[in-house]
mmCIF file of C-alpha atoms in Angstrom:
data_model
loop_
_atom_site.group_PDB
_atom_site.id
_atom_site.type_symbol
_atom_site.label_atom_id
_atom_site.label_comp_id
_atom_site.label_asym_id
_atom_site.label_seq_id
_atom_site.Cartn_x
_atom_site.Cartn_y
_atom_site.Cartn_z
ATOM 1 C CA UNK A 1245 21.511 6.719 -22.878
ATOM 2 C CA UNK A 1246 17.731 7.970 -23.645
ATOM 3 C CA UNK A 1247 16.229 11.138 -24.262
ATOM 4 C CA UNK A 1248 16.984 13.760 -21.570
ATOM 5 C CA UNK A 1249 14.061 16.342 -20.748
ATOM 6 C CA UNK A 1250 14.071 19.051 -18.939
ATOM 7 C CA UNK A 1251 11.479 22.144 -17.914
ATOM 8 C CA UNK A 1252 10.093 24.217 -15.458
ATOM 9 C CA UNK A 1253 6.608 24.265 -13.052
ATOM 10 C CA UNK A 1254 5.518 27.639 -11.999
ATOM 11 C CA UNK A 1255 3.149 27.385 -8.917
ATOM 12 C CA UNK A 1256 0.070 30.014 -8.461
ATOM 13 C CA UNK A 1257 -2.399 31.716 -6.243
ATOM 14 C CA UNK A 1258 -4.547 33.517 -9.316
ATOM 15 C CA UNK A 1259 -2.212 35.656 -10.559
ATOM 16 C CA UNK A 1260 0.248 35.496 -8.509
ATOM 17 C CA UNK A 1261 3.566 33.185 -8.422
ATOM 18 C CA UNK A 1262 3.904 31.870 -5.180
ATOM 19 C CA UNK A 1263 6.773 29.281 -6.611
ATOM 20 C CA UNK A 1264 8.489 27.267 -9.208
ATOM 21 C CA UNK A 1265 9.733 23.924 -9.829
ATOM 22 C CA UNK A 1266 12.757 23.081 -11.951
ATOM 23 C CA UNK A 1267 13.216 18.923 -13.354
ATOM 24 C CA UNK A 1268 15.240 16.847 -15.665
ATOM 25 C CA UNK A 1269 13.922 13.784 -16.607
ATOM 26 C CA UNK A 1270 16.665 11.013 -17.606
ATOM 27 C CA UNK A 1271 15.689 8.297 -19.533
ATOM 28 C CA UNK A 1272 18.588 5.480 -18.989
ATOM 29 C CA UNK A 1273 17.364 3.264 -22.311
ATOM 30 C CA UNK A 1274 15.063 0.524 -23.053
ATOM 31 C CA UNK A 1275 13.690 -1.186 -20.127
ATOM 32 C CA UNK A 1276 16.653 0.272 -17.470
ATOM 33 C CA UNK A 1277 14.580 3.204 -15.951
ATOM 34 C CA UNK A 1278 14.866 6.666 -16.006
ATOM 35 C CA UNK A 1279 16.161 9.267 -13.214
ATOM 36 C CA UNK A 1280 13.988 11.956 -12.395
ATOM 37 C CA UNK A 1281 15.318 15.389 -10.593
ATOM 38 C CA UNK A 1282 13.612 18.310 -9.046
ATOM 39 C CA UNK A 1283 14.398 21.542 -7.153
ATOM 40 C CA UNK A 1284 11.458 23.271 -5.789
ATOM 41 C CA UNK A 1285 10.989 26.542 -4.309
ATOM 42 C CA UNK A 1286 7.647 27.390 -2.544
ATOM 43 C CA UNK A 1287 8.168 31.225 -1.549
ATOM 44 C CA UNK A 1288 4.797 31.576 0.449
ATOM 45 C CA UNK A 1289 6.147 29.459 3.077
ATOM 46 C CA UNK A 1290 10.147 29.589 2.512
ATOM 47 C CA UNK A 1291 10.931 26.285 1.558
ATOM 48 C CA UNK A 1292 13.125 25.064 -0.960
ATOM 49 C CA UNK A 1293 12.870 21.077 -1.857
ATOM 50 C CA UNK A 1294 15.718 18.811 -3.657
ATOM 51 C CA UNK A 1295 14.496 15.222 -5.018
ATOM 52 C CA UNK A 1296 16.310 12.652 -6.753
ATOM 53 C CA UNK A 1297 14.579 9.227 -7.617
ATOM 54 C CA UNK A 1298 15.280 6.613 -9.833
ATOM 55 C CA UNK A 1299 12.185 4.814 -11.497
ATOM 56 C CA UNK A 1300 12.429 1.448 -13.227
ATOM 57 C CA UNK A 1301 10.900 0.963 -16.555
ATOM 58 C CA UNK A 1302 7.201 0.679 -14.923
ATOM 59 C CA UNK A 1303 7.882 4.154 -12.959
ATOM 60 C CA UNK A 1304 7.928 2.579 -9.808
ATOM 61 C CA UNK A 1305 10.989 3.946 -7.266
ATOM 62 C CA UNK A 1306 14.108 1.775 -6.480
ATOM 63 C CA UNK A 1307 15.740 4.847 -4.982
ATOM 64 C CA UNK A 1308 15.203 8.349 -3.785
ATOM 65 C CA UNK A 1309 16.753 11.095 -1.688
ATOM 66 C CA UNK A 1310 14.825 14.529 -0.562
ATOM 67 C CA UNK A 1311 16.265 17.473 1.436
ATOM 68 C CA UNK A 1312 13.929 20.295 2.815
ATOM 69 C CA UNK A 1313 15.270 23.750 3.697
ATOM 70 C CA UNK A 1314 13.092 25.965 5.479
ATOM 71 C CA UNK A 1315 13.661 29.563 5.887
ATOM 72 C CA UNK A 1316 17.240 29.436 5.265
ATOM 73 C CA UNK A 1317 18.059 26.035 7.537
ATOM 74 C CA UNK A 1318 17.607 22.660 6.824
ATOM 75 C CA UNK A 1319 14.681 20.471 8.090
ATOM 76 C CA UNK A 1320 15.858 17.054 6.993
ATOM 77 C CA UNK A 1321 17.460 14.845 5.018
ATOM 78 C CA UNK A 1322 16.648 11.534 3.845
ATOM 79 C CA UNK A 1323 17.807 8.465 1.603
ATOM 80 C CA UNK A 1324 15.169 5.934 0.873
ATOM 81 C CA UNK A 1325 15.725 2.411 -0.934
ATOM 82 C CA UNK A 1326 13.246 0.545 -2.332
ATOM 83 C CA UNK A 1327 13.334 -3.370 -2.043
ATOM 84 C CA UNK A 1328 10.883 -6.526 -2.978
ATOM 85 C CA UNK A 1329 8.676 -5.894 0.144
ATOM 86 C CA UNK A 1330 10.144 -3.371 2.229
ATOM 87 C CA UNK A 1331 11.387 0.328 1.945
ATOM 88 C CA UNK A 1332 14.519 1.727 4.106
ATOM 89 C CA UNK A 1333 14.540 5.033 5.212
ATOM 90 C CA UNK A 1334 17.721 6.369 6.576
ATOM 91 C CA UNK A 1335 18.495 10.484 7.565
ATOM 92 C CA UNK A 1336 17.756 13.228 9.517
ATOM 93 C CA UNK A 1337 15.389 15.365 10.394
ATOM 94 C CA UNK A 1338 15.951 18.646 12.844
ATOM 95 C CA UNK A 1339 12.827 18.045 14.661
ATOM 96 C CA UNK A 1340 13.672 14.712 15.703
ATOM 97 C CA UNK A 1341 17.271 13.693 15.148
ATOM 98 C CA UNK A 1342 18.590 10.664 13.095
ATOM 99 C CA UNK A 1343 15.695 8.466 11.530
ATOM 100 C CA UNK A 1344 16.431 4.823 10.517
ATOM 101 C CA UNK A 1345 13.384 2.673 9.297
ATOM 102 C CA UNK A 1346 12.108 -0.729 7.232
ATOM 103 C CA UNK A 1347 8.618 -0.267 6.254
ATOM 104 C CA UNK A 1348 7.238 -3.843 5.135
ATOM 105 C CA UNK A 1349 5.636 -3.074 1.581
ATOM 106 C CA UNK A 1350 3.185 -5.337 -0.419
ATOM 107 C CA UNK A 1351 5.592 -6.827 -3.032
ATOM 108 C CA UNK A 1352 7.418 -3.836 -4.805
ATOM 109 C CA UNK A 1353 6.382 -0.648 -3.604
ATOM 110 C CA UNK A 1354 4.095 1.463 -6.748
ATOM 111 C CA UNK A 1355 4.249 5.046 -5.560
ATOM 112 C CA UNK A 1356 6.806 7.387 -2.667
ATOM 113 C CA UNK A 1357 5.195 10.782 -2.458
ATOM 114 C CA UNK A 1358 8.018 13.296 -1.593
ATOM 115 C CA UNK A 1359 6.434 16.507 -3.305
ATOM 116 C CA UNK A 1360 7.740 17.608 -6.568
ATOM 117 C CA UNK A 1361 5.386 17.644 -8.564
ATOM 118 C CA UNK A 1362 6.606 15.627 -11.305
ATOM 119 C CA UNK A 1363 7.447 13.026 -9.008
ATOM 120 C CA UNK A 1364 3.645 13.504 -7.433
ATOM 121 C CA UNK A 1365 2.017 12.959 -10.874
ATOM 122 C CA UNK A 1366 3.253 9.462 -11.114
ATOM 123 C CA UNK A 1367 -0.029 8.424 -9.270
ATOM 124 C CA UNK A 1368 -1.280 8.423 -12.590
ATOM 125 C CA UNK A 1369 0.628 4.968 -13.304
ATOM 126 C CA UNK A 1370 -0.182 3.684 -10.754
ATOM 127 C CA UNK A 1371 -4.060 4.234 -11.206
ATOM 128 C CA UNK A 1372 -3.861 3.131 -14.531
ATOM 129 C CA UNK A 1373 -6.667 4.018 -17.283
ATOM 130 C CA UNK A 1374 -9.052 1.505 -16.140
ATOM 131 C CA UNK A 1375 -13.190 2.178 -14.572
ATOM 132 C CA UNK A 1376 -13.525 5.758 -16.342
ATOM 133 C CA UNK A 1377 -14.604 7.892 -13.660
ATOM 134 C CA UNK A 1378 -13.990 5.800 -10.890
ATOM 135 C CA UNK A 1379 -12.354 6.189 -7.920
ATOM 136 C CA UNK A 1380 -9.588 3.852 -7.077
ATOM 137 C CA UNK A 1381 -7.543 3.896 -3.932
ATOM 138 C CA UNK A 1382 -3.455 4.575 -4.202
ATOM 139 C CA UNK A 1383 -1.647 3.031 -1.734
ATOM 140 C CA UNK A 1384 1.861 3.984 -0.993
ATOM 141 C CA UNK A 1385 4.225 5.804 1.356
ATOM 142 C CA UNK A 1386 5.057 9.529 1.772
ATOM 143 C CA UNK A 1387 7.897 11.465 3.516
ATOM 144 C CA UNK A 1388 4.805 14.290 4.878
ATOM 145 C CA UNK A 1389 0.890 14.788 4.659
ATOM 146 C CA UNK A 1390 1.237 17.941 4.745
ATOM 147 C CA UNK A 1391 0.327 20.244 2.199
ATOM 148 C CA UNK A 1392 3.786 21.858 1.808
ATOM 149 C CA UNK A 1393 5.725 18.972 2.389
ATOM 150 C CA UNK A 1394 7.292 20.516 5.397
ATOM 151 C CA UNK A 1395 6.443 18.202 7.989
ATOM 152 C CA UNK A 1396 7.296 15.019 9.322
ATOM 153 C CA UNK A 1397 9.844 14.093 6.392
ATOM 154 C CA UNK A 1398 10.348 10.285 6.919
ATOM 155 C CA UNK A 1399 8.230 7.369 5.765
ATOM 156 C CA UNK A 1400 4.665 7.610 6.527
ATOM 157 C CA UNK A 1401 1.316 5.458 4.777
ATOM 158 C CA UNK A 1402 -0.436 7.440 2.517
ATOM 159 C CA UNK A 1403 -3.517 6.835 0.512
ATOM 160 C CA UNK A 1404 -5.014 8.544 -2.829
ATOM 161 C CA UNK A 1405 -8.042 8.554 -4.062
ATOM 162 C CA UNK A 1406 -7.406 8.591 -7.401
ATOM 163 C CA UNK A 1407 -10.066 8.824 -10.787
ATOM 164 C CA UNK A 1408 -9.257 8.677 -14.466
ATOM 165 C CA UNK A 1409 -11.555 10.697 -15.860
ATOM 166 C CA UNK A 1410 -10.717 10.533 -19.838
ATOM 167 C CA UNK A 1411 -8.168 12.175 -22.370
ATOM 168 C CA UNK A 1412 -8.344 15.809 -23.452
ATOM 169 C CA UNK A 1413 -6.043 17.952 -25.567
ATOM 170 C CA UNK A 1414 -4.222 20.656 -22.976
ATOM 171 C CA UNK A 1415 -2.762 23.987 -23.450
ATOM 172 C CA UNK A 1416 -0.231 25.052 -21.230
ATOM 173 C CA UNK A 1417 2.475 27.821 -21.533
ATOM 174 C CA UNK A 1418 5.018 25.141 -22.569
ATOM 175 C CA UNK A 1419 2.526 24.121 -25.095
ATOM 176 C CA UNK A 1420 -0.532 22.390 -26.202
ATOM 177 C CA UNK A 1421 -0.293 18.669 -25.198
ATOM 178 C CA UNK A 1422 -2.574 15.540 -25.841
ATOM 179 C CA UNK A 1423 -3.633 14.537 -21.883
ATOM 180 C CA UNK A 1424 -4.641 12.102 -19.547
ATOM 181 C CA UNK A 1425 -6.530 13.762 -16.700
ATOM 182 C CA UNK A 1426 -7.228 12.662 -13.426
ATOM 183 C CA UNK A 1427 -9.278 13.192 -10.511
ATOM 184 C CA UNK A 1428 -6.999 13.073 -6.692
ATOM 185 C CA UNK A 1429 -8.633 13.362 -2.970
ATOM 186 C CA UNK A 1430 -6.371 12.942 -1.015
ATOM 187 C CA UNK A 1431 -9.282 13.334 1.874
ATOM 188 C CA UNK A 1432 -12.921 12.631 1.941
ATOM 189 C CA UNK A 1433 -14.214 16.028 2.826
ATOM 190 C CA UNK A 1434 -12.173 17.730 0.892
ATOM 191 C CA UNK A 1435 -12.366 18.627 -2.832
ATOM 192 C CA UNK A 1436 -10.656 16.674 -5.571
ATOM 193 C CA UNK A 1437 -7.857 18.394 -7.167
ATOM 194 C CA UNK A 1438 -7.558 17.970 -10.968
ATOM 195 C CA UNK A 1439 -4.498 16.460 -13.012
ATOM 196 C CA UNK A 1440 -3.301 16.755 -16.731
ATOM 197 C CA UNK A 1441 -0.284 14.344 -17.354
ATOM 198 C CA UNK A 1442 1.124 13.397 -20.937
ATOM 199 C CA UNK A 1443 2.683 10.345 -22.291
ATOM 200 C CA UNK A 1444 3.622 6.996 -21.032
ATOM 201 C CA UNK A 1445 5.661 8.565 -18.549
ATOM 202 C CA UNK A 1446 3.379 10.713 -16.797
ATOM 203 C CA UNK A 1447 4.726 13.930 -17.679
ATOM 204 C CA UNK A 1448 3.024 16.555 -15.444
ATOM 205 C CA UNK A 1449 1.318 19.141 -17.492
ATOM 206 C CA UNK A 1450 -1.272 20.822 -15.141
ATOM 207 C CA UNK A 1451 -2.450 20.438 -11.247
ATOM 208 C CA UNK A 1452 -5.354 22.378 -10.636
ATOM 209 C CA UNK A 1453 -6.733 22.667 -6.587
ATOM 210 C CA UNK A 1454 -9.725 24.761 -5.905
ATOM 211 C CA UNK A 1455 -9.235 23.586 -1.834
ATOM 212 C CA UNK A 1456 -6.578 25.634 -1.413
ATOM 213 C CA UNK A 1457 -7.308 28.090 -4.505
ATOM 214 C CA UNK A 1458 -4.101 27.194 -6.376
ATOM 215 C CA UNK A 1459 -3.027 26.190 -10.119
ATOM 216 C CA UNK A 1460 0.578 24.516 -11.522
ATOM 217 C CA UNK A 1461 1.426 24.202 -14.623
ATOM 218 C CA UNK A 1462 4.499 23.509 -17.209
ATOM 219 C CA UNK A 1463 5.925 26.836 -18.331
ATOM 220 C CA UNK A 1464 8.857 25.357 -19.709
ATOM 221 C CA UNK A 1465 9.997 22.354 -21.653
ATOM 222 C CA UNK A 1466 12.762 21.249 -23.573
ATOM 223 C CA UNK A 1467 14.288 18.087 -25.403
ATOM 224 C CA UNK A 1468 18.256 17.623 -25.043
ATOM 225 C CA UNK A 1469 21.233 18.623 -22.694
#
């Protein structure tokens, strides 16, 4: 077995915390992937979020699973599996009963959006370093569009606008990191939010989202279990 990482994301309207984010990052040795686990809790809207995924040694998913509970009861569940040209989606989801799905991808799908954070900064790999300052189209899939996560929960299209905009050294609480930062719009009108990530992994580091007047960043990190 790799290293094993572990931290925590607080989330924040100015100065206050509206909600934190708890991961472990397992790396499963050379070239065999890594699993990466999150519980969220976004107290502004009363929703706590569980994620699982396994990435292979690219940081692409093979596997993932994602509950939602909303004010105390449980908005859905779902497994998804990752295949050559296709993603499953099997669960259930209170607002519309079981869900059961195969979503045709292009060759092995590059990015699942289910909302952690540290799971959400892995757009970065997939918009590589390339065209400084350009913006580059994502494609992937998504279990919700909606800011919160909260909605819809199965597997939707999504599409990111994504730009690399250079490297920068980064303070955070957890510490001052060397960075990678990147542009995201995840709609034309709207403004792009900005993102610090660190390493070959994509370790999220800062999210910063003048839209919706909100900052994350990594209060916590730590090396070891």
């Amino acid at each position: 077995m790799g290293t094993f990482i572990k931290g925590r994301i607080d989330y924040l309207r100015g100065e206050e915390q509206t909600g934190r984010e708890w991961f472990e990052m397992i790396d499963h040795g050379e070239n065999a992937g890594r699993t990466l686990r999150a519980f969220c809790e976004m107290d502004d809207v009363g929703l706590s979020r569980d994620v699982s995924m396994l990435l292979d040694a690219n940081g692409r998913p093979r596997d993932a699973f994602c509950r939602v509970v909303k004010h105390g009861a449980r908005t859905g569940t779902t497994l998804f599996l990752c295949e050559d040209g296709q993603l499953e989606c099997e669960g259930e989801i209170t607002a519309t009963g079981r869900v059961s799905q195969r979503v045709p991808v292009d060759g092995q799908l590059g990015y699942l959006g289910l909302h952690p954070l540290v799971g959400d900064a892995l757009v970065a790999l997939s918009r590589g370093t390339d065209e400084k300052g350009t913006f580059r189209t994502v494609h992937g899939l998504a279990n919700s569009v909606a800011p919160a996560g909260d909605e819809g929960l199965y597997a939707m299209p999504t599409a990111i606008d994504v730009a690399y905009l250079g490297e920068e050294s980064v303070t955070v609480p957890a510490g001052t990191f060397a960075a990678r930062r990147y542009a995201l719009r995840w709609h034309p009108e709207w403004d792009p939010a900005q993102l610090w990530v660190h390493g070959p992994d994509a370790l999220f580091l800062r999210l910063t989202w003048d839209q919706i007047g909100a900052a994350y960043e990594l209060v916590e990190l730590h090396e070891g279990r």
